[in-house]
């Protein structure tokens, strides 16, 4: 979806899941590790590049949540909004890497502060759109948006009936 | 790694795992479903585009297996060959998709027969390189290459301490 002739401002990777569980806070001697989880739905891994601004977010969210990537029992495809399914958003800066020899370089990735700001707004917009869709269908039981903690190690357990991995640049 | 100025001939997506289990044959009333699994190592999702030939495979395999993406307890990064870790290869044609409106299109994906041929050779080369590396290090316990069945639904269970998702085009 990135406009032709310009480098992407954001990269997303999508996987379908039956269940996914993500650590949002590491455990230590005082506190147990904390996790979020979703059942049937879509995992969105997201990375922003230098130059990305909030302007791109509404189109990103609308595109990702409306893409027909989810399989119905009939074999027909539908979107996560229409399913409706849940969404797990995982910040994934490594997606912006480029191989140089044996090492990965991340020169094009956005700075941490700007990245966190974009990530937070991206999560909010996804929540807003999914909640609006649930309102329309009236099927709200356990459909939810969960998300990882920006900058953390993303300890993930994914269970899928076919990840159907898709790459979408913006 | 794709040469500048030309469209990619292959797309790979890499994720680090502690354990991964993939269905290689669906169950039915007569036979149980069959699975392969690996412990610590790397999952390689792979997709070939039109125009890809066996010529690109040695460089692909060498690049992917030598990239320093695996974390040592010290925090230092190393390759799956040096770790040594296992490799799970998953054919993933959806990686070649392009969003057009709400649907994905796969016009650039290679044909099934050529894709299967490239996939099979890719798997063999990975096996050969990993086995050679294990010979060198002498640490062979349970280090292995496993792979999904081309054209199947890829029923996957992934457990990771941080997927560190990387996209590498060739």
mmCIF file of C-alpha atoms in Angstrom:
data_model
loop_
_atom_site.group_PDB
_atom_site.id
_atom_site.type_symbol
_atom_site.label_atom_id
_atom_site.label_comp_id
_atom_site.label_asym_id
_atom_site.label_seq_id
_atom_site.Cartn_x
_atom_site.Cartn_y
_atom_site.Cartn_z
ATOM 1 C CA UNK A 1 0.000 0.000 0.000
ATOM 2 C CA UNK A 2 3.054 2.289 0.227
ATOM 3 C CA UNK A 3 2.828 4.963 -2.462
ATOM 4 C CA UNK A 4 4.941 4.120 -5.452
ATOM 5 C CA UNK A 5 8.346 5.725 -5.626
ATOM 6 C CA UNK A 6 8.800 6.469 -1.946
ATOM 7 C CA UNK A 7 10.309 4.328 0.801
ATOM 8 C CA UNK A 8 7.771 2.885 3.257
ATOM 9 C CA UNK A 9 6.954 4.848 6.428
ATOM 10 C CA UNK A 10 5.639 1.813 8.283
ATOM 11 C CA UNK A 11 5.882 -1.954 7.928
ATOM 12 C CA UNK A 12 3.338 -4.417 9.254
ATOM 13 C CA UNK A 13 3.305 -8.198 9.331
ATOM 14 C CA UNK A 14 0.009 -9.979 9.884
ATOM 15 C CA UNK A 15 -0.646 -13.501 11.150
ATOM 16 C CA UNK A 16 -3.948 -15.213 11.829
ATOM 17 C CA UNK A 17 -4.319 -16.964 15.178
ATOM 18 C CA UNK A 18 -6.582 -19.211 17.205
ATOM 19 C CA UNK A 19 -4.917 -18.081 20.380
ATOM 20 C CA UNK A 20 -1.987 -15.800 21.202
ATOM 21 C CA UNK A 21 -0.428 -14.815 24.493
ATOM 22 C CA UNK A 22 2.087 -12.020 24.947
ATOM 23 C CA UNK A 23 4.106 -10.915 27.969
ATOM 24 C CA UNK A 24 3.583 -7.243 28.782
ATOM 25 C CA UNK A 25 5.686 -7.112 31.939
ATOM 26 C CA UNK A 26 8.619 -9.267 32.889
ATOM 27 C CA UNK A 27 8.450 -11.030 36.221
ATOM 28 C CA UNK A 28 10.979 -10.407 38.974
ATOM 29 C CA UNK A 29 11.445 -11.493 42.568
ATOM 30 C CA UNK A 30 8.544 -9.318 43.739
ATOM 31 C CA UNK A 31 6.036 -9.473 40.905
ATOM 32 C CA UNK A 32 4.784 -12.181 38.586
ATOM 33 C CA UNK A 33 5.157 -11.681 34.846
ATOM 34 C CA UNK A 34 2.034 -10.177 33.245
ATOM 35 C CA UNK A 35 0.458 -11.375 30.031
ATOM 36 C CA UNK A 36 -2.320 -10.372 27.648
ATOM 37 C CA UNK A 37 -4.054 -12.845 25.380
ATOM 38 C CA UNK A 38 -6.559 -13.111 22.584
ATOM 39 C CA UNK A 39 -8.412 -16.004 21.010
ATOM 40 C CA UNK A 40 -9.403 -16.141 17.322
ATOM 41 C CA UNK A 41 -8.153 -13.114 15.462
ATOM 42 C CA UNK A 42 -5.136 -11.398 13.987
ATOM 43 C CA UNK A 43 -1.653 -10.560 15.233
ATOM 44 C CA UNK A 44 -0.256 -7.277 13.884
ATOM 45 C CA UNK A 45 3.518 -6.787 14.175
ATOM 46 C CA UNK A 46 4.303 -3.134 13.528
ATOM 47 C CA UNK A 47 7.411 -1.029 12.897
ATOM 48 C CA UNK A 48 7.712 2.659 11.968
ATOM 49 C CA UNK A 49 10.406 4.226 9.805
ATOM 50 C CA UNK A 50 11.990 7.676 9.966
ATOM 51 C CA UNK A 51 9.632 10.267 8.536
ATOM 52 C CA UNK A 52 6.427 8.534 9.694
ATOM 53 C CA UNK A 53 3.817 10.844 11.216
ATOM 54 C CA UNK A 54 0.337 10.396 12.679
ATOM 55 C CA UNK A 55 -1.088 11.264 9.273
ATOM 56 C CA UNK A 56 -0.512 7.728 8.012
ATOM 57 C CA UNK A 57 -2.238 6.016 10.945
ATOM 58 C CA UNK A 58 -5.939 6.240 10.013
ATOM 59 C CA UNK A 59 -5.303 4.677 6.599
ATOM 60 C CA UNK A 60 -3.064 1.996 8.117
ATOM 61 C CA UNK A 61 -5.660 0.989 10.683
ATOM 62 C CA UNK A 62 -8.522 1.030 8.219
ATOM 63 C CA UNK A 63 -6.565 -1.020 5.660
ATOM 64 C CA UNK A 64 -5.334 -3.641 8.127
ATOM 65 C CA UNK A 65 -8.640 -4.190 9.884
ATOM 66 C CA UNK A 66 -10.638 -4.345 6.655
ATOM 67 C CA UNK A 67 -8.370 -6.663 4.644
ATOM 68 C CA UNK A 68 -10.085 -9.962 3.967
ATOM 69 C CA UNK A 69 -7.566 -12.332 5.526
ATOM 70 C CA UNK A 70 -9.742 -14.322 7.944
ATOM 71 C CA UNK A 71 -11.220 -17.608 6.840
ATOM 72 C CA UNK A 72 -14.872 -18.389 7.554
ATOM 73 C CA UNK A 73 -15.965 -22.004 8.078
ATOM 74 C CA UNK A 74 -17.387 -21.805 4.527
ATOM 75 C CA UNK A 75 -13.897 -21.148 3.174
ATOM 76 C CA UNK A 76 -14.856 -17.576 2.255
ATOM 77 C CA UNK A 77 -12.542 -14.807 3.430
ATOM 78 C CA UNK A 78 -13.560 -11.922 5.636
ATOM 79 C CA UNK A 79 -11.903 -9.139 7.616
ATOM 80 C CA UNK A 80 -11.092 -9.213 11.313
ATOM 81 C CA UNK A 81 -13.651 -6.413 11.785
ATOM 82 C CA UNK A 82 -16.412 -8.375 10.111
ATOM 83 C CA UNK A 83 -15.535 -11.713 11.705
ATOM 84 C CA UNK A 84 -15.377 -10.092 14.304
ATOM 85 C CA UNK A 85 -12.081 -11.297 15.731
ATOM 86 C CA UNK A 86 -9.626 -9.953 18.238
ATOM 87 C CA UNK A 87 -6.401 -8.123 17.506
ATOM 88 C CA UNK A 88 -3.023 -8.453 19.209
ATOM 89 C CA UNK A 89 -0.617 -5.640 18.346
ATOM 90 C CA UNK A 90 3.108 -6.310 18.822
ATOM 91 C CA UNK A 91 5.745 -3.591 18.433
ATOM 92 C CA UNK A 92 8.497 -5.140 16.313
ATOM 93 C CA UNK A 93 11.379 -2.834 15.483
ATOM 94 C CA UNK A 94 13.346 -5.714 13.948
ATOM 95 C CA UNK A 95 10.970 -5.574 10.949
ATOM 96 C CA UNK A 96 12.777 -2.418 9.862
ATOM 97 C CA UNK A 97 16.150 -4.168 9.627
ATOM 98 C CA UNK A 98 18.329 -4.597 6.582
ATOM 99 C CA UNK A 99 20.947 -7.310 6.263
ATOM 100 C CA UNK A 100 24.508 -6.013 5.873
ATOM 101 C CA UNK A 101 26.901 -8.911 5.793
ATOM 102 C CA UNK A 102 26.074 -11.092 8.806
ATOM 103 C CA UNK A 103 24.528 -8.306 10.851
ATOM 104 C CA UNK A 104 21.229 -6.458 10.719
ATOM 105 C CA UNK A 105 21.200 -2.678 10.563
ATOM 106 C CA UNK A 106 18.293 -0.492 11.639
ATOM 107 C CA UNK A 107 19.304 2.891 10.256
ATOM 108 C CA UNK A 108 15.868 3.627 8.831
ATOM 109 C CA UNK A 109 13.911 2.912 12.015
ATOM 110 C CA UNK A 110 12.228 5.835 13.702
ATOM 111 C CA UNK A 111 13.577 7.126 17.037
ATOM 112 C CA UNK A 112 12.216 5.565 20.226
ATOM 113 C CA UNK A 113 10.192 8.543 21.428
ATOM 114 C CA UNK A 114 8.436 9.171 18.110
ATOM 115 C CA UNK A 115 7.974 5.425 17.635
ATOM 116 C CA UNK A 116 6.281 5.064 21.006
ATOM 117 C CA UNK A 117 3.955 7.977 20.230
ATOM 118 C CA UNK A 118 2.928 6.504 16.856
ATOM 119 C CA UNK A 119 2.556 3.044 18.358
ATOM 120 C CA UNK A 120 0.289 4.319 21.139
ATOM 121 C CA UNK A 121 -1.947 6.196 18.719
ATOM 122 C CA UNK A 122 -2.022 3.189 16.368
ATOM 123 C CA UNK A 123 -3.237 0.995 19.254
ATOM 124 C CA UNK A 124 -5.917 3.551 20.232
ATOM 125 C CA UNK A 125 -7.221 3.796 16.672
ATOM 126 C CA UNK A 126 -7.400 0.004 16.362
ATOM 127 C CA UNK A 127 -9.338 -0.182 19.631
ATOM 128 C CA UNK A 128 -11.729 2.513 18.443
ATOM 129 C CA UNK A 129 -12.387 0.830 15.101
ATOM 130 C CA UNK A 130 -12.837 -2.649 16.496
ATOM 131 C CA UNK A 131 -15.148 -1.403 19.250
ATOM 132 C CA UNK A 132 -17.247 0.490 16.691
ATOM 133 C CA UNK A 133 -17.510 -2.671 14.551
ATOM 134 C CA UNK A 134 -18.579 -4.776 17.508
ATOM 135 C CA UNK A 135 -21.248 -2.212 18.282
ATOM 136 C CA UNK A 136 -22.615 -2.705 14.777
ATOM 137 C CA UNK A 137 -22.616 -6.497 14.820
ATOM 138 C CA UNK A 138 -23.660 -6.800 18.450
ATOM 139 C CA UNK A 139 -21.317 -9.783 18.844
ATOM 140 C CA UNK A 140 -18.977 -8.538 21.488
ATOM 141 C CA UNK A 141 -18.198 -11.603 23.564
ATOM 142 C CA UNK A 142 -14.454 -11.647 24.191
ATOM 143 C CA UNK A 143 -13.584 -9.698 21.028
ATOM 144 C CA UNK A 144 -10.839 -7.325 22.065
ATOM 145 C CA UNK A 145 -7.679 -5.412 21.171
ATOM 146 C CA UNK A 146 -4.576 -6.249 23.205
ATOM 147 C CA UNK A 147 -1.066 -4.952 22.728
ATOM 148 C CA UNK A 148 2.525 -5.428 23.742
ATOM 149 C CA UNK A 149 4.674 -2.960 25.640
ATOM 150 C CA UNK A 150 6.801 -0.796 23.341
ATOM 151 C CA UNK A 151 10.520 -1.478 23.796
ATOM 152 C CA UNK A 152 10.020 -4.747 25.706
ATOM 153 C CA UNK A 153 11.155 -8.225 24.760
ATOM 154 C CA UNK A 154 8.017 -9.710 23.127
ATOM 155 C CA UNK A 155 7.625 -13.113 24.783
ATOM 156 C CA UNK A 156 4.951 -14.698 22.585
ATOM 157 C CA UNK A 157 3.005 -17.935 22.360
ATOM 158 C CA UNK A 158 1.121 -18.284 19.091
ATOM 159 C CA UNK A 159 -1.303 -21.027 18.151
ATOM 160 C CA UNK A 160 -2.615 -20.933 14.619
ATOM 161 C CA UNK A 161 -4.588 -22.972 12.160
ATOM 162 C CA UNK A 162 -2.511 -21.404 9.369
ATOM 163 C CA UNK A 163 -0.672 -18.114 9.972
ATOM 164 C CA UNK A 164 -1.230 -16.835 6.408
ATOM 165 C CA UNK A 165 1.628 -14.408 6.987
ATOM 166 C CA UNK A 166 1.185 -11.128 5.097
ATOM 167 C CA UNK A 167 3.508 -8.182 4.748
ATOM 168 C CA UNK A 168 1.912 -4.769 4.235
ATOM 169 C CA UNK A 169 4.034 -1.640 3.885
ATOM 170 C CA UNK A 170 2.602 1.880 4.178
ATOM 171 C CA UNK B 1 19.637 -8.523 0.082
ATOM 172 C CA UNK B 2 17.688 -8.206 -3.198
ATOM 173 C CA UNK B 3 19.834 -6.459 -5.779
ATOM 174 C CA UNK B 4 18.959 -2.811 -6.132
ATOM 175 C CA UNK B 5 16.638 -1.926 -8.963
ATOM 176 C CA UNK B 6 15.016 -5.294 -9.489
ATOM 177 C CA UNK B 7 11.918 -6.801 -7.903
ATOM 178 C CA UNK B 8 12.648 -9.542 -5.344
ATOM 179 C CA UNK B 9 12.739 -13.188 -6.507
ATOM 180 C CA UNK B 10 12.129 -14.604 -3.050
ATOM 181 C CA UNK B 11 10.829 -13.300 0.263
ATOM 182 C CA UNK B 12 11.665 -14.759 3.650
ATOM 183 C CA UNK B 13 10.412 -13.941 7.104
ATOM 184 C CA UNK B 14 12.418 -15.110 10.096
ATOM 185 C CA UNK B 15 11.317 -15.632 13.693
ATOM 186 C CA UNK B 16 13.312 -16.940 16.636
ATOM 187 C CA UNK B 17 11.718 -19.705 18.689
ATOM 188 C CA UNK B 18 12.136 -21.759 21.846
ATOM 189 C CA UNK B 19 9.817 -24.392 20.445
ATOM 190 C CA UNK B 20 7.731 -24.714 17.289
ATOM 191 C CA UNK B 21 5.409 -27.453 16.089
ATOM 192 C CA UNK B 22 3.992 -27.687 12.570
ATOM 193 C CA UNK B 23 1.432 -30.044 11.060
ATOM 194 C CA UNK B 24 2.775 -31.836 7.990
ATOM 195 C CA UNK B 25 -0.232 -34.057 7.346
ATOM 196 C CA UNK B 26 -3.834 -33.409 8.266
ATOM 197 C CA UNK B 27 -5.602 -36.092 10.265
ATOM 198 C CA UNK B 28 -8.662 -37.913 8.957
ATOM 199 C CA UNK B 29 -10.865 -40.782 10.115
ATOM 200 C CA UNK B 30 -8.114 -43.315 9.391
ATOM 201 C CA UNK B 31 -4.891 -41.528 10.256
ATOM 202 C CA UNK B 32 -3.789 -39.185 12.995
ATOM 203 C CA UNK B 33 -2.443 -35.771 12.021
ATOM 204 C CA UNK B 34 1.360 -35.724 11.718
ATOM 205 C CA UNK B 35 3.587 -33.015 13.119
ATOM 206 C CA UNK B 36 7.242 -32.006 13.083
ATOM 207 C CA UNK B 37 8.822 -29.911 15.803
ATOM 208 C CA UNK B 38 11.988 -28.131 16.774
ATOM 209 C CA UNK B 39 13.262 -26.630 20.000
ATOM 210 C CA UNK B 40 15.525 -23.544 20.157
ATOM 211 C CA UNK B 41 16.174 -22.168 16.716
ATOM 212 C CA UNK B 42 14.732 -20.212 13.833
ATOM 213 C CA UNK B 43 11.544 -20.401 11.799
ATOM 214 C CA UNK B 44 11.959 -19.486 8.113
ATOM 215 C CA UNK B 45 8.769 -18.619 6.208
ATOM 216 C CA UNK B 46 9.556 -18.648 2.489
ATOM 217 C CA UNK B 47 7.835 -17.545 -0.723
ATOM 218 C CA UNK B 48 9.176 -17.478 -4.291
ATOM 219 C CA UNK B 49 8.247 -14.984 -7.003
ATOM 220 C CA UNK B 50 7.973 -15.439 -10.754
ATOM 221 C CA UNK B 51 11.416 -15.520 -12.330
ATOM 222 C CA UNK B 52 13.114 -17.226 -9.371
ATOM 223 C CA UNK B 53 15.510 -20.049 -10.276
ATOM 224 C CA UNK B 54 17.758 -22.426 -8.353
ATOM 225 C CA UNK B 55 20.626 -20.003 -8.910
ATOM 226 C CA UNK B 56 19.449 -17.799 -6.038
ATOM 227 C CA UNK B 57 19.205 -20.646 -3.512
ATOM 228 C CA UNK B 58 22.831 -21.067 -2.331
ATOM 229 C CA UNK B 59 23.109 -17.364 -1.486
ATOM 230 C CA UNK B 60 19.701 -17.376 0.222
ATOM 231 C CA UNK B 61 20.583 -20.334 2.411
ATOM 232 C CA UNK B 62 24.029 -19.037 3.265
ATOM 233 C CA UNK B 63 22.689 -15.563 4.118
ATOM 234 C CA UNK B 64 19.780 -16.783 6.256
ATOM 235 C CA UNK B 65 21.742 -19.346 8.243
ATOM 236 C CA UNK B 66 24.689 -17.020 8.875
ATOM 237 C CA UNK B 67 22.773 -13.891 9.884
ATOM 238 C CA UNK B 68 23.429 -13.035 13.523
ATOM 239 C CA UNK B 69 19.871 -13.063 14.837
ATOM 240 C CA UNK B 70 20.118 -15.505 17.745
ATOM 241 C CA UNK B 71 20.738 -14.196 21.231
ATOM 242 C CA UNK B 72 23.316 -15.863 23.451
ATOM 243 C CA UNK B 73 22.864 -15.825 27.254
ATOM 244 C CA UNK B 74 25.572 -13.124 27.303
ATOM 245 C CA UNK B 75 23.338 -10.890 25.148
ATOM 246 C CA UNK B 76 25.706 -11.247 22.190
ATOM 247 C CA UNK B 77 24.155 -12.213 18.867
ATOM 248 C CA UNK B 78 25.097 -15.253 16.844
ATOM 249 C CA UNK B 79 23.806 -17.181 13.836
ATOM 250 C CA UNK B 80 21.617 -20.273 13.938
ATOM 251 C CA UNK B 81 24.551 -22.218 12.450
ATOM 252 C CA UNK B 82 26.936 -21.114 15.178
ATOM 253 C CA UNK B 83 24.442 -21.480 18.013
ATOM 254 C CA UNK B 84 23.823 -24.202 16.734
ATOM 255 C CA UNK B 85 20.027 -24.128 16.662
ATOM 256 C CA UNK B 86 17.365 -25.949 14.700
ATOM 257 C CA UNK B 87 15.505 -24.623 11.668
ATOM 258 C CA UNK B 88 11.825 -24.986 10.796
ATOM 259 C CA UNK B 89 11.033 -24.081 7.189
ATOM 260 C CA UNK B 90 7.436 -23.112 6.379
ATOM 261 C CA UNK B 91 6.226 -22.542 2.803
ATOM 262 C CA UNK B 92 4.199 -19.327 2.920
ATOM 263 C CA UNK B 93 2.818 -18.161 -0.405
ATOM 264 C CA UNK B 94 0.799 -15.427 1.309
ATOM 265 C CA UNK B 95 4.064 -13.504 1.845
ATOM 266 C CA UNK B 96 3.975 -12.658 -1.865
ATOM 267 C CA UNK B 97 0.605 -10.927 -1.616
ATOM 268 C CA UNK B 98 -0.180 -7.317 -2.387
ATOM 269 C CA UNK B 99 -3.201 -5.518 -0.991
ATOM 270 C CA UNK B 100 -5.657 -4.282 -3.617
ATOM 271 C CA UNK B 101 -8.655 -2.724 -1.924
ATOM 272 C CA UNK B 102 -9.852 -5.234 0.675
ATOM 273 C CA UNK B 103 -8.416 -8.291 -1.059
ATOM 274 C CA UNK B 104 -4.933 -9.701 -1.443
ATOM 275 C CA UNK B 105 -3.589 -10.464 -4.901
ATOM 276 C CA UNK B 106 -0.805 -12.924 -5.638
ATOM 277 C CA UNK B 107 0.009 -12.130 -9.263
ATOM 278 C CA UNK B 108 3.759 -12.144 -8.715
ATOM 279 C CA UNK B 109 3.933 -15.524 -6.979
ATOM 280 C CA UNK B 110 5.675 -18.330 -8.816
ATOM 281 C CA UNK B 111 3.632 -21.253 -10.222
ATOM 282 C CA UNK B 112 3.007 -24.227 -7.951
ATOM 283 C CA UNK B 113 5.255 -26.719 -9.743
ATOM 284 C CA UNK B 114 8.275 -24.412 -9.937
ATOM 285 C CA UNK B 115 7.598 -23.244 -6.381
ATOM 286 C CA UNK B 116 7.609 -26.798 -5.058
ATOM 287 C CA UNK B 117 10.876 -27.548 -6.863
ATOM 288 C CA UNK B 118 12.590 -24.457 -5.446
ATOM 289 C CA UNK B 119 11.175 -25.125 -2.002
ATOM 290 C CA UNK B 120 12.454 -28.717 -1.985
ATOM 291 C CA UNK B 121 15.950 -27.697 -3.053
ATOM 292 C CA UNK B 122 15.938 -24.854 -0.506
ATOM 293 C CA UNK B 123 15.116 -27.364 2.250
ATOM 294 C CA UNK B 124 17.876 -29.762 1.090
ATOM 295 C CA UNK B 125 20.471 -26.996 1.037
ATOM 296 C CA UNK B 126 19.499 -25.856 4.538
ATOM 297 C CA UNK B 127 19.822 -29.443 5.790
ATOM 298 C CA UNK B 128 23.217 -29.794 4.173
ATOM 299 C CA UNK B 129 24.539 -26.549 5.628
ATOM 300 C CA UNK B 130 23.234 -27.147 9.124
ATOM 301 C CA UNK B 131 24.539 -30.709 9.190
ATOM 302 C CA UNK B 132 27.971 -29.507 8.039
ATOM 303 C CA UNK B 133 28.007 -26.887 10.802
ATOM 304 C CA UNK B 134 27.058 -29.427 13.450
ATOM 305 C CA UNK B 135 29.917 -31.615 12.254
ATOM 306 C CA UNK B 136 32.275 -28.739 12.917
ATOM 307 C CA UNK B 137 31.024 -27.860 16.369
ATOM 308 C CA UNK B 138 30.424 -31.419 17.481
ATOM 309 C CA UNK B 139 27.233 -30.293 19.280
ATOM 310 C CA UNK B 140 24.613 -32.257 17.456
ATOM 311 C CA UNK B 141 22.097 -33.163 20.158
ATOM 312 C CA UNK B 142 18.606 -32.536 18.736
ATOM 313 C CA UNK B 143 19.751 -29.835 16.297
ATOM 314 C CA UNK B 144 17.766 -30.463 13.138
ATOM 315 C CA UNK B 145 16.036 -29.053 10.053
ATOM 316 C CA UNK B 146 12.290 -29.682 9.789
ATOM 317 C CA UNK B 147 9.910 -28.391 7.170
ATOM 318 C CA UNK B 148 6.268 -28.022 6.277
ATOM 319 C CA UNK B 149 4.486 -29.635 3.346
ATOM 320 C CA UNK B 150 4.293 -27.349 0.309
ATOM 321 C CA UNK B 151 0.707 -26.381 -0.499
ATOM 322 C CA UNK B 152 -0.691 -27.487 2.873
ATOM 323 C CA UNK B 153 -2.430 -25.420 5.500
ATOM 324 C CA UNK B 154 0.399 -24.604 7.934
ATOM 325 C CA UNK B 155 -1.044 -25.442 11.357
ATOM 326 C CA UNK B 156 1.584 -23.940 13.659
ATOM 327 C CA UNK B 157 2.276 -23.598 17.351
ATOM 328 C CA UNK B 158 5.070 -21.157 18.120
ATOM 329 C CA UNK B 159 6.630 -20.452 21.491
ATOM 330 C CA UNK B 160 9.176 -17.681 21.592
ATOM 331 C CA UNK B 161 11.171 -15.606 24.008
ATOM 332 C CA UNK B 162 10.997 -12.749 21.466
ATOM 333 C CA UNK B 163 10.275 -13.480 17.796
ATOM 334 C CA UNK B 164 12.596 -10.700 16.532
ATOM 335 C CA UNK B 165 10.722 -10.862 13.228
ATOM 336 C CA UNK B 166 12.938 -10.085 10.237
ATOM 337 C CA UNK B 167 12.062 -9.685 6.580
ATOM 338 C CA UNK B 168 14.767 -10.573 4.052
ATOM 339 C CA UNK B 169 14.114 -10.281 0.310
ATOM 340 C CA UNK B 170 16.395 -11.865 -2.298
#
